[in-house]
PDB file of C-alpha atoms and ligand atoms in Angstrom:
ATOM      1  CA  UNK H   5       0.000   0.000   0.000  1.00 95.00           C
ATOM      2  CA  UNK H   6       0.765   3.859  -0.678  1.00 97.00           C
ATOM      3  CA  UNK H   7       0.293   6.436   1.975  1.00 98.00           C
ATOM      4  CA  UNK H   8      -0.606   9.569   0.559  1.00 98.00           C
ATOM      5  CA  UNK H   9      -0.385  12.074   3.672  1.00 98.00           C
ATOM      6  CA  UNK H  10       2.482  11.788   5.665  1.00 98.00           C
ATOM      7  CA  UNK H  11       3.856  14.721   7.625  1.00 98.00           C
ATOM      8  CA  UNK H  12       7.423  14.708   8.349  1.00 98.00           C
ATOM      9  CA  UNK H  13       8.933  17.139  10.946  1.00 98.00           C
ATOM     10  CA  UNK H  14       9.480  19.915   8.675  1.00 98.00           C
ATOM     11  CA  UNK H  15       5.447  20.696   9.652  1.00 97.00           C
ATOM     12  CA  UNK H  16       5.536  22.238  13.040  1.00 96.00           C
ATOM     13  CA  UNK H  17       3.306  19.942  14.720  1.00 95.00           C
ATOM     14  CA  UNK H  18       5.167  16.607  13.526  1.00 97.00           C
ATOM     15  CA  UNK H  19       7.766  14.598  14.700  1.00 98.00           C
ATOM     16  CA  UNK H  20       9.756  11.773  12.513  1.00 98.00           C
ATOM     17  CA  UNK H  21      12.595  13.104   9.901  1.00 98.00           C
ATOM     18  CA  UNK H  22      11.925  11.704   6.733  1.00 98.00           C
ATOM     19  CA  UNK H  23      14.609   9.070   7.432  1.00 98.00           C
ATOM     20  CA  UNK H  24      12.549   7.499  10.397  1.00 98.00           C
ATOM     21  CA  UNK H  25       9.553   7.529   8.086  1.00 98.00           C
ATOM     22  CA  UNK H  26      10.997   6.009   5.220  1.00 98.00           C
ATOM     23  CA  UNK H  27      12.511   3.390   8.073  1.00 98.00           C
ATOM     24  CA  UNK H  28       8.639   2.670   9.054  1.00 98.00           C
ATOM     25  CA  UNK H  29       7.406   2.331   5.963  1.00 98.00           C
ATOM     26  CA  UNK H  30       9.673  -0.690   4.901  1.00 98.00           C
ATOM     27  CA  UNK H  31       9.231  -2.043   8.399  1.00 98.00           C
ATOM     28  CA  UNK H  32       5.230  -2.292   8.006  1.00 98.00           C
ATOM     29  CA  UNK H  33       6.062  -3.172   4.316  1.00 97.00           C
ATOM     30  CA  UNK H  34       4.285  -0.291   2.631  1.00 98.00           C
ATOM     31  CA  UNK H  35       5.314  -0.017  -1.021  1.00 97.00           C
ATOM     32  CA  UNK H  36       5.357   4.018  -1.422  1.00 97.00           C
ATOM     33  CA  UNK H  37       5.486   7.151   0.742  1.00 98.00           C
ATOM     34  CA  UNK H  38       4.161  10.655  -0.603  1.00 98.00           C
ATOM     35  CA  UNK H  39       5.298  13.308   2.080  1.00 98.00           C
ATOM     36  CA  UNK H  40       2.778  16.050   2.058  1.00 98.00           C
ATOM     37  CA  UNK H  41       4.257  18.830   4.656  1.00 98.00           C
ATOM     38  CA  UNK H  42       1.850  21.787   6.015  1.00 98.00           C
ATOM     39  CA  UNK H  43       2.271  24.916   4.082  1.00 98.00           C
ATOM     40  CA  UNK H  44      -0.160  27.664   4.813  1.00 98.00           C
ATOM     41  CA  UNK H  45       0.534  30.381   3.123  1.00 97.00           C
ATOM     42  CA  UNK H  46      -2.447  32.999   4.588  1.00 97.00           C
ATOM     43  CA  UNK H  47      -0.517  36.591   5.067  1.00 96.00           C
ATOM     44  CA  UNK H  48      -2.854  36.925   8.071  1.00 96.00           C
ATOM     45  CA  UNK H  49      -1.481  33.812   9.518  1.00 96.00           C
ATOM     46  CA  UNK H  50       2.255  34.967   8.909  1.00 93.00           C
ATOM     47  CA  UNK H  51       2.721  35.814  12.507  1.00 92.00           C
ATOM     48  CA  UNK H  52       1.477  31.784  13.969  1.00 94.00           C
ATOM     49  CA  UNK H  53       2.408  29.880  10.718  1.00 96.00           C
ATOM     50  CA  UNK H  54       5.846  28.691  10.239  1.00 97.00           C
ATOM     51  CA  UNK H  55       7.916  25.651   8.824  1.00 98.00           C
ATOM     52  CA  UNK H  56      10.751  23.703  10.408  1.00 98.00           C
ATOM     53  CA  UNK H  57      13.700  23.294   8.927  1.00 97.00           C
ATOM     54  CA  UNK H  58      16.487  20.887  11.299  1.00 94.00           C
ATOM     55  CA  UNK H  59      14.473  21.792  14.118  1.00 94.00           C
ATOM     56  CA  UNK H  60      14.407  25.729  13.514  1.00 97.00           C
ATOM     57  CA  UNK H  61      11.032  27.390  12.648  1.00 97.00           C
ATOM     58  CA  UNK H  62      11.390  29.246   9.347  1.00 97.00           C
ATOM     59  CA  UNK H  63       8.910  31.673   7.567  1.00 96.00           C
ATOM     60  CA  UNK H  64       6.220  29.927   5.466  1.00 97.00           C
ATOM     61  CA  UNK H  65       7.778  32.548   2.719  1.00 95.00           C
ATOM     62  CA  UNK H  66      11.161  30.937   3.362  1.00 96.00           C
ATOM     63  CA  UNK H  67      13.391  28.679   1.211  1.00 95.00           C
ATOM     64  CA  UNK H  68      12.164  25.348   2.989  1.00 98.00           C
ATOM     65  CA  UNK H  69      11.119  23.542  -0.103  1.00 98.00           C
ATOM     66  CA  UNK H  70      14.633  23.162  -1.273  1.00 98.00           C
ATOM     67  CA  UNK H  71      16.057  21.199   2.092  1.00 98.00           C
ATOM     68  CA  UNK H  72      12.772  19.155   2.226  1.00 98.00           C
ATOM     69  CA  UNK H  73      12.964  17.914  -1.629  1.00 98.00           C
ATOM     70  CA  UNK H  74      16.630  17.799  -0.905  1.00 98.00           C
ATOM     71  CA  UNK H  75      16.042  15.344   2.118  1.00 98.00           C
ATOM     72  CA  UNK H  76      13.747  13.558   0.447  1.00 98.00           C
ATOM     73  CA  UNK H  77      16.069  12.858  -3.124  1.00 98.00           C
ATOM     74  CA  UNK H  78      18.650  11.770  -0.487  1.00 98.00           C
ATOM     75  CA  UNK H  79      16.129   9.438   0.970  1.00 98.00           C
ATOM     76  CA  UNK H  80      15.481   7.807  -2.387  1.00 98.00           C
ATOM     77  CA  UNK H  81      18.609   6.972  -2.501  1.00 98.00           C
ATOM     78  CA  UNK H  82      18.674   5.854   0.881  1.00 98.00           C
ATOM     79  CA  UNK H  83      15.444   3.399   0.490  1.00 98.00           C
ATOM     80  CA  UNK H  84      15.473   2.265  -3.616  1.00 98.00           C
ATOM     81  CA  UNK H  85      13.125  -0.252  -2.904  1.00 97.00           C
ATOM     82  CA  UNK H  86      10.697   1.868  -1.219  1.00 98.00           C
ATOM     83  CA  UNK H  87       8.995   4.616  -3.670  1.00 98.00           C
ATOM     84  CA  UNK H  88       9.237   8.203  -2.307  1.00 98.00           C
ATOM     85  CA  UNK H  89       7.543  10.908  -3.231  1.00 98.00           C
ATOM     86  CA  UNK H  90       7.197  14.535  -2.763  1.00 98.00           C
ATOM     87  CA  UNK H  91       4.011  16.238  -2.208  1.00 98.00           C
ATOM     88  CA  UNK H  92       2.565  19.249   0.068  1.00 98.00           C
ATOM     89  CA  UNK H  93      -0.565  19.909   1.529  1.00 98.00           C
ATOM     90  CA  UNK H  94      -1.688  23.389   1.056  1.00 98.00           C
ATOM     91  CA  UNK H  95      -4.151  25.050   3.687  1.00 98.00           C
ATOM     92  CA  UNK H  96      -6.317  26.777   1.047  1.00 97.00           C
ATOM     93  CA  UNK H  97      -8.325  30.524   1.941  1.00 94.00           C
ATOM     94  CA  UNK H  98      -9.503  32.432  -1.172  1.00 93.00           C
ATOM     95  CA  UNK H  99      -6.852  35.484  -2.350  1.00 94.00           C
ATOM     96  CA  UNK H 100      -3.999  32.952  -1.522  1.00 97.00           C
ATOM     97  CA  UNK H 101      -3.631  31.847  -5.543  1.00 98.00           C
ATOM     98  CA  UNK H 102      -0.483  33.924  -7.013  1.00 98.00           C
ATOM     99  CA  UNK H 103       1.533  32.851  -3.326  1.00 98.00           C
ATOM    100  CA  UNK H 104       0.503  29.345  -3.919  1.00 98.00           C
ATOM    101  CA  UNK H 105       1.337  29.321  -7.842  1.00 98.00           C
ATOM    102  CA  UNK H 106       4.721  31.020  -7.209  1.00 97.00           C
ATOM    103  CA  UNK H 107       5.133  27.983  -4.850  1.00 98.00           C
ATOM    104  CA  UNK H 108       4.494  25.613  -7.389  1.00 98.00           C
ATOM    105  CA  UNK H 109       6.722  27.624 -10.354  1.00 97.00           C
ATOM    106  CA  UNK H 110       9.574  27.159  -8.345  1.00 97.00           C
ATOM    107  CA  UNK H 111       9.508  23.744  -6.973  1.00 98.00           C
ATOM    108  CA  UNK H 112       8.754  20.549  -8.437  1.00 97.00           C
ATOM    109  CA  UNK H 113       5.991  18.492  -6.242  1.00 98.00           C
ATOM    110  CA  UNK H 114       4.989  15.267  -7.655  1.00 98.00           C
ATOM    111  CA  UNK H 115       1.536  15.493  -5.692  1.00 98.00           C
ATOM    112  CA  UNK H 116      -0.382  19.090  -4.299  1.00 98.00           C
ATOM    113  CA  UNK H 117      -3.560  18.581  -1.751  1.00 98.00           C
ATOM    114  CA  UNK H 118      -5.718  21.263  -0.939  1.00 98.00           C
ATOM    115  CA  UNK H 119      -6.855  21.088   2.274  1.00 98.00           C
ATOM    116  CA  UNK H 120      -9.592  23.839   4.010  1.00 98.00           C
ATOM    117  CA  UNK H 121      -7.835  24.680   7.075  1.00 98.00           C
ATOM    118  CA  UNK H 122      -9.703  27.842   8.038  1.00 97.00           C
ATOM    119  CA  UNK H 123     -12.402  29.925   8.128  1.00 96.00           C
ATOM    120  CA  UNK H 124     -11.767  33.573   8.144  1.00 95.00           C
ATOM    121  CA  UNK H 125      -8.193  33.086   8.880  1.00 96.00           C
ATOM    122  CA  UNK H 126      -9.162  30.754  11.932  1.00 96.00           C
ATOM    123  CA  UNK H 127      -8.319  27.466  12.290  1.00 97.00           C
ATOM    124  CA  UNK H 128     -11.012  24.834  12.077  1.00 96.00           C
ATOM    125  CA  UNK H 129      -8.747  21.854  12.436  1.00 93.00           C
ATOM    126  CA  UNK H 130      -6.333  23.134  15.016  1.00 92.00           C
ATOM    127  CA  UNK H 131      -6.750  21.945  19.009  1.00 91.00           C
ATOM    128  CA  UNK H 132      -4.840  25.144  19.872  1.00 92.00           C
ATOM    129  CA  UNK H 133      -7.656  27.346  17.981  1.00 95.00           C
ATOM    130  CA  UNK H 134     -10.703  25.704  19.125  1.00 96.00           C
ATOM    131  CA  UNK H 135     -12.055  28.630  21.592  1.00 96.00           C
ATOM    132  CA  UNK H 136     -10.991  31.263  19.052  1.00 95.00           C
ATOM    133  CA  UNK H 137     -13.361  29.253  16.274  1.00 96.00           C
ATOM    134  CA  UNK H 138     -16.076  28.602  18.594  1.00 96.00           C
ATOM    135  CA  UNK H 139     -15.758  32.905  19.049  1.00 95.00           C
ATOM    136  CA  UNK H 140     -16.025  33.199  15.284  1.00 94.00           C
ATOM    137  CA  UNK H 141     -18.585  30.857  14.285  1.00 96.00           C
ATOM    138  CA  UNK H 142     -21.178  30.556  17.439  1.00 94.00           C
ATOM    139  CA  UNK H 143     -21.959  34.172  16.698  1.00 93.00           C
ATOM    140  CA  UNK H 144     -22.334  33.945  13.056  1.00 96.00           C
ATOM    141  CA  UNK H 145     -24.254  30.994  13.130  1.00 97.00           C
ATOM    142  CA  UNK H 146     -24.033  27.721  11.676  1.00 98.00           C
ATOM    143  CA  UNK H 147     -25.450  28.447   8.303  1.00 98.00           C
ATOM    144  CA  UNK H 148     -22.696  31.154   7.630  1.00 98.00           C
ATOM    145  CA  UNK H 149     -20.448  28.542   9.164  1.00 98.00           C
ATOM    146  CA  UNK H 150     -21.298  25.668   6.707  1.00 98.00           C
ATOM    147  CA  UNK H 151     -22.010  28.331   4.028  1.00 98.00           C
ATOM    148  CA  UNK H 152     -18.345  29.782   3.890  1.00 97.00           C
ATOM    149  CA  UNK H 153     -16.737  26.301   4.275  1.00 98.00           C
ATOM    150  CA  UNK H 154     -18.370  25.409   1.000  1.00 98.00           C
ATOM    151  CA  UNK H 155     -17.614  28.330  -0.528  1.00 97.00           C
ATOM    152  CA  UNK H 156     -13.544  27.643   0.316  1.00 97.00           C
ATOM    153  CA  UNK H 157     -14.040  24.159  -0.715  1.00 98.00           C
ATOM    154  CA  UNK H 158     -15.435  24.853  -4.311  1.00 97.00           C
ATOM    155  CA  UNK H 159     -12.820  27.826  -4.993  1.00 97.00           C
ATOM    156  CA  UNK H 160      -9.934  25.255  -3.638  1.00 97.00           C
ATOM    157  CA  UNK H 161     -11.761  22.588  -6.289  1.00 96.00           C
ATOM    158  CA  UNK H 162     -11.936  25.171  -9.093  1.00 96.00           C
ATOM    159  CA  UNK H 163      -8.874  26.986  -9.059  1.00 97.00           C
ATOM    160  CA  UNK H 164      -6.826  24.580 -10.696  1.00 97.00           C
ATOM    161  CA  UNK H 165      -3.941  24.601  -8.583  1.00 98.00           C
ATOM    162  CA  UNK H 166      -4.530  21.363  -6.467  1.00 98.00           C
ATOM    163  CA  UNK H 167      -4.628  17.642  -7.365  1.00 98.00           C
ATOM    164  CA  UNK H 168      -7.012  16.492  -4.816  1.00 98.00           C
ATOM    165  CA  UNK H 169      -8.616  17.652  -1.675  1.00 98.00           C
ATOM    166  CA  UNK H 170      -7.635  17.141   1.598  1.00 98.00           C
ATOM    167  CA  UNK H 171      -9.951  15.094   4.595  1.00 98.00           C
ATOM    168  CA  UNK H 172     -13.292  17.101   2.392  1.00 98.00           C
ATOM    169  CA  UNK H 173     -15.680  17.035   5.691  1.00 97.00           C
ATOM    170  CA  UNK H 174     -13.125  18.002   7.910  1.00 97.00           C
ATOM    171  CA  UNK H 175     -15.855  20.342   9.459  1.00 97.00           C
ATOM    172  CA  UNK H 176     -16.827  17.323  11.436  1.00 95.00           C
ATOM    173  CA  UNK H 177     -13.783  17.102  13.593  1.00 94.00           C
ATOM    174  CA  UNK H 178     -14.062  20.152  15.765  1.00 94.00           C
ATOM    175  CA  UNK H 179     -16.713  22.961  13.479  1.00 96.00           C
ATOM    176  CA  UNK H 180     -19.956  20.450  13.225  1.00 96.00           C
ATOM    177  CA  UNK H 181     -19.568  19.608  16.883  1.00 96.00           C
ATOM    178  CA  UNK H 182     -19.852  23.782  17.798  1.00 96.00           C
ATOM    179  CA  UNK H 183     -23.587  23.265  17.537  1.00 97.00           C
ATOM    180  CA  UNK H 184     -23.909  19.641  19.086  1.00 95.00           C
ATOM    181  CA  UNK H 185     -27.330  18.683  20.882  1.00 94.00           C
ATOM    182  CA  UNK H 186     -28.882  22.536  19.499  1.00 96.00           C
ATOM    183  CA  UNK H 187     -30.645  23.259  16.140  1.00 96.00           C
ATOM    184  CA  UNK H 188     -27.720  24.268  15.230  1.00 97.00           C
ATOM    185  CA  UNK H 189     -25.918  21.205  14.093  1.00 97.00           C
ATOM    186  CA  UNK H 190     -29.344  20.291  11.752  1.00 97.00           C
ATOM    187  CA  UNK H 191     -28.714  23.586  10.165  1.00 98.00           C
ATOM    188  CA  UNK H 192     -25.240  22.711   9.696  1.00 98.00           C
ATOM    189  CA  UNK H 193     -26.062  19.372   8.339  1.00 97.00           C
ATOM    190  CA  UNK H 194     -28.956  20.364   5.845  1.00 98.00           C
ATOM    191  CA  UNK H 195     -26.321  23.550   3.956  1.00 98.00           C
ATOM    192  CA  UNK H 196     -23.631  20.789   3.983  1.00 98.00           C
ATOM    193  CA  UNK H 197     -25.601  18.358   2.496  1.00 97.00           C
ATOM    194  CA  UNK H 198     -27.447  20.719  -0.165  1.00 97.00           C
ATOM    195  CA  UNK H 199     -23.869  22.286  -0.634  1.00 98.00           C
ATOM    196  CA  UNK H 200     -21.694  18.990  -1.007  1.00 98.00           C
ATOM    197  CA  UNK H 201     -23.154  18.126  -4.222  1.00 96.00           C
ATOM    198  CA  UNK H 202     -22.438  21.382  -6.538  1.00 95.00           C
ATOM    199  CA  UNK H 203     -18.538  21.157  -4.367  1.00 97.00           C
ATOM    200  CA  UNK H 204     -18.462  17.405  -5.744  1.00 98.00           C
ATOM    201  CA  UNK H 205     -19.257  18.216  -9.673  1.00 97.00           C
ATOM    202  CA  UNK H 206     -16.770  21.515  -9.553  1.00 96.00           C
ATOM    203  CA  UNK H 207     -14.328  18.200  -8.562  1.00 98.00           C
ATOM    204  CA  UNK H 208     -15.288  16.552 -11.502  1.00 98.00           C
ATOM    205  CA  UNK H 209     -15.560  19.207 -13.742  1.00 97.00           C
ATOM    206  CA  UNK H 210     -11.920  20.125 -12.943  1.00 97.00           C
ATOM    207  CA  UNK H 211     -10.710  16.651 -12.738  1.00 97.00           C
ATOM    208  CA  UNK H 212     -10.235  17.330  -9.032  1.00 98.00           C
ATOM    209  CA  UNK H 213      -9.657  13.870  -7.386  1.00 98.00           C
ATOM    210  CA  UNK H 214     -10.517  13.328  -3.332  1.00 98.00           C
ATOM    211  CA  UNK H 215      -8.491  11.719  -0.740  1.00 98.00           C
ATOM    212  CA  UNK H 216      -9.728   9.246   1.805  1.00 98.00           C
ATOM    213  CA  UNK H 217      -8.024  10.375   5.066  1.00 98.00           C
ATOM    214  CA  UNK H 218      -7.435   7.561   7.820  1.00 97.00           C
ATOM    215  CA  UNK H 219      -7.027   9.964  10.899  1.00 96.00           C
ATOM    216  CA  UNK H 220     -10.610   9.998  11.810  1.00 94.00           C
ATOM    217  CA  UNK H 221     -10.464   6.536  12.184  1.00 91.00           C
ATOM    218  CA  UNK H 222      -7.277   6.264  14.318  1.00 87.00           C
ATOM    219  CA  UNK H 223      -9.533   9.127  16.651  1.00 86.00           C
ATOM    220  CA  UNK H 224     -11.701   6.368  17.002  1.00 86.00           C
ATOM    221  CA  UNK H 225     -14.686   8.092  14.655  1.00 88.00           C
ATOM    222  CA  UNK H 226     -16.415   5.253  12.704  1.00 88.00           C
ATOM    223  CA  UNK H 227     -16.094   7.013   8.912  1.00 94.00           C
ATOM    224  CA  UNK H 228     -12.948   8.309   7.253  1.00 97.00           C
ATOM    225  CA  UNK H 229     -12.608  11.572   5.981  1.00 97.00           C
ATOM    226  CA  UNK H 230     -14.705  11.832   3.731  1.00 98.00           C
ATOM    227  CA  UNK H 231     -17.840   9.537   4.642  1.00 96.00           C
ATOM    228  CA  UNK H 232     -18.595   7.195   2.596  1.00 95.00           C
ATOM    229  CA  UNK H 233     -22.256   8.844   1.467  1.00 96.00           C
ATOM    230  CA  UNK H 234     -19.985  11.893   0.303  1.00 98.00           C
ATOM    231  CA  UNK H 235     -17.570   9.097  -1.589  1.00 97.00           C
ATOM    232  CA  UNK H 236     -20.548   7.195  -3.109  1.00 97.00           C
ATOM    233  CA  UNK H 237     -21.646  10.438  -4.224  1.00 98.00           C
ATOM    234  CA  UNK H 238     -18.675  12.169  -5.568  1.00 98.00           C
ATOM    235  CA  UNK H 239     -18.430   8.892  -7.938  1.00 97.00           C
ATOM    236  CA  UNK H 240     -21.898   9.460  -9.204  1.00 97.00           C
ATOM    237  CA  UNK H 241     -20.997  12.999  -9.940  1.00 97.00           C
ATOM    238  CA  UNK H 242     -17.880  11.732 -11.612  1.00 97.00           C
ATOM    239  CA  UNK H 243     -15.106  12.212  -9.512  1.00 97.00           C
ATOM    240  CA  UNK H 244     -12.677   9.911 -10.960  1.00 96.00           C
ATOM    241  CA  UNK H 245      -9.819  10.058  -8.498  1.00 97.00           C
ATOM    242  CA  UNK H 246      -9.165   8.942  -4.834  1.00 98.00           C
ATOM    243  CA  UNK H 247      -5.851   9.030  -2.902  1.00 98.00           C
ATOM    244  CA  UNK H 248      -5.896   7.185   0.739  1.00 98.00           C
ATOM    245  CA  UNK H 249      -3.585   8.949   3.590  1.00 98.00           C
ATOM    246  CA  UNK H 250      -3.063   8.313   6.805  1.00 98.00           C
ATOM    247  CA  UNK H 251      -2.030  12.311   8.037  1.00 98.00           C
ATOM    248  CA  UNK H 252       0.318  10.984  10.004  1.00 98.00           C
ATOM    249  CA  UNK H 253       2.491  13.279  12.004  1.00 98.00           C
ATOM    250  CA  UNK H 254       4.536  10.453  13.660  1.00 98.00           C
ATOM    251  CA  UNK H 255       6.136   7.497  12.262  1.00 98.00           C
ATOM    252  CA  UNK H 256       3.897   5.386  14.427  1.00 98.00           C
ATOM    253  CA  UNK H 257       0.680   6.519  12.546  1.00 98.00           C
ATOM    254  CA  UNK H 258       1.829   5.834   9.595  1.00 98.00           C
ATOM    255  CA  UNK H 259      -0.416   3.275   7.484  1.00 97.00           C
ATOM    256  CA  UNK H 260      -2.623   3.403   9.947  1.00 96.00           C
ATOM    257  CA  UNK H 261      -6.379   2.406   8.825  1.00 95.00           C
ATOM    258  CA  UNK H 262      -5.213   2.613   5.338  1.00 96.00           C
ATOM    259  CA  UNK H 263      -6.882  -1.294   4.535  1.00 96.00           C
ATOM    260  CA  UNK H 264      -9.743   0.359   5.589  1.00 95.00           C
ATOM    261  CA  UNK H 265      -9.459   3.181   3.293  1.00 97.00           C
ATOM    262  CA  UNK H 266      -8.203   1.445   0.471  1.00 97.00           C
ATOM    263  CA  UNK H 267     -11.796  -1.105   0.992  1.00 96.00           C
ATOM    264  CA  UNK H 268     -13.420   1.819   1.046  1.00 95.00           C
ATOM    265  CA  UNK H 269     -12.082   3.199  -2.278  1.00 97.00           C
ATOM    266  CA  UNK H 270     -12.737  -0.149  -3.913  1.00 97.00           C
ATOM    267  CA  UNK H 271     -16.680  -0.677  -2.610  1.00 95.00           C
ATOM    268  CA  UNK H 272     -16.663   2.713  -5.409  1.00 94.00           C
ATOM    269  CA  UNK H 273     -15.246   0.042  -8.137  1.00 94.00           C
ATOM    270  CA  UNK H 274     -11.884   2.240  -8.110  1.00 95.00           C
ATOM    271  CA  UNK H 275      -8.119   1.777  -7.298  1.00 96.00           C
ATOM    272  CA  UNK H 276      -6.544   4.228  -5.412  1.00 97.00           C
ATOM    273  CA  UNK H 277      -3.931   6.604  -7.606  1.00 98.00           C
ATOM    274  CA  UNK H 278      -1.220   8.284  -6.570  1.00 98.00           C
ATOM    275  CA  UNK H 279       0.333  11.338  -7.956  1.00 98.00           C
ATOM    276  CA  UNK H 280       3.928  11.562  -9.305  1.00 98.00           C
ATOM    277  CA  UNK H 281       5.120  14.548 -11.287  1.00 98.00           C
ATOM    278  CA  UNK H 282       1.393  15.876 -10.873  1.00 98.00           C
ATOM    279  CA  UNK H 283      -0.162  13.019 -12.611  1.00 97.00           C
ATOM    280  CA  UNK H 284      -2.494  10.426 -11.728  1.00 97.00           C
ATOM    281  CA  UNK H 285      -1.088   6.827 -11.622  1.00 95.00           C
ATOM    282  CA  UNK H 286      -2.365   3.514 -10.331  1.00 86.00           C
ATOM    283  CA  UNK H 287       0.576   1.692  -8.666  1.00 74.00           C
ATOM    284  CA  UNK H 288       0.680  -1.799  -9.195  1.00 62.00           C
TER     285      UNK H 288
HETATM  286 ZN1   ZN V 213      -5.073  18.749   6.721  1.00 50.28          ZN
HETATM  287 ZN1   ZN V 214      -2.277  16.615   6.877  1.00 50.28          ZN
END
């Protein structure tokens, strides 16, 4: 198996080099590795964003991407008969484009996930942020909540700069549960549901592919990201593409629920890809 999401210390809340992962992954016999580091380019965020480079934080801005493709070239080398490949994992906001393009001009990333991160330059998927998102969003309400979430989510699908999207109902780790046991979460529910399916054909319609993210499982939730009534869905609307990823952030997560994932992909009658050089290929 391939894990698609794999965060190597160079995002600040990992731990493993890329040497310890690639160690892992021939030790629980995967075949293939895609590292997919954090990058989150928002300007707002410059102040609380940052990458690590040998264990110093460095501006997102900064020249990171040539010691992490660096490390990882050496680690091919290192590993031959474990495939290695470099990806990122972009935390998307609208306006963020031209900084993510230049990104992608100047380094050469065999796979690029889109992930929604935020909400109004907020973290929705951070521990650390949870009372400053529960500030944001209580007062707007969930509708604006599950309303502006789709609206990231079909930009990030449409703007041609991503391969797939990242864990797609992510909302349902710490934004859904806001508005648990009110009206709230119903309100939530009914946008996200009446919203998933024009986010699914933009997908399709850009050849857009979808990862199916382990971590939920490994949190003990019974569905992956995304569930599988969004997956049987996106393959009616003709989403053509799935990735599976664990997200680890330590070599022990790694492959973690990924048989699970990959069943999952297959119960849709499809294989899961992976992406080197930016295209679409079904290892064998
Ligand atoms: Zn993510
Ligand atoms: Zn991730």
């Amino acid at each position: 198996m391939f894990d698609c999401h794999v965060h190597p210390d160079y995002s600040p809340d990992a731990t493993g080099s890329i040497e310890e992962y690639c160690r892992r992954a021939m030790e629980i016999g995967l075949s293939g590795i895609c590292f997919t580091t954090h990058y989150e380019p928002d300007p707002e965020r410059s102040g609380i964003e940052w990458v690590m480079v040998r264990g110093r934080r460095q501006p997102v801005s900064s020249d990171w991407p040539v010691q992490y493709l660096g490390d990882i070239a050496r680690a091919r080398v290192d590993f031959p008969n474990l495939r290695i490949l470099a990806g990122v994992e972009v935390g998307y906001e609208p306006g963020v484009d031209d900084i993510v393009g230049k990104l992608l001009g100047s380094h050469r990333f065999d796979y690029v996930l889109g992930a929604i991160h935020c909400l109004d330059h907020v973290a929705i998927s951070s521990r650390r942020e949870v009372e400053q998102m529960r500030e944001l969003v209580v007062s707007k309400g969930a509708r604006w909540a599950a309303n502006r979430y789709f609206d990231c989510l079909e930009v990030a699908g449409s703007c041609g700069l991503f391969d797939c999207i990242a864990h797609l109902d992510i909302y349902r780790k710490y934004l859904l549960p806001c508005w648990q046991g009110t009206a709230g979460a119903q309100e939530f529910s009914e946008v996200a549901d009446e919203r998933t399916g024009l986010a699914l054909t933009r997908l399709a319609e850009h050849g857009v592919g979808i990862e199916v993210n382990s971590s939920a499982i490994r949190r003990g939730q019974a569905e992956p990201y995304p569930s599988l009534a969004i997956l049987s869905r996106a393959r009616s609307a003709g989403v053509a593409l799935f990735t599976i990823g664990s997200d680890s952030h330590s070599p022990d997560e790694l492959g973690c629920g990924l048989a699970v994932v990959q069943a999952r992909v297959r119960r849709l009658g499809a294989e899961p890809a992976v992406f080197v050089d930016r295209e679409p290929q079904v290892p064998v």
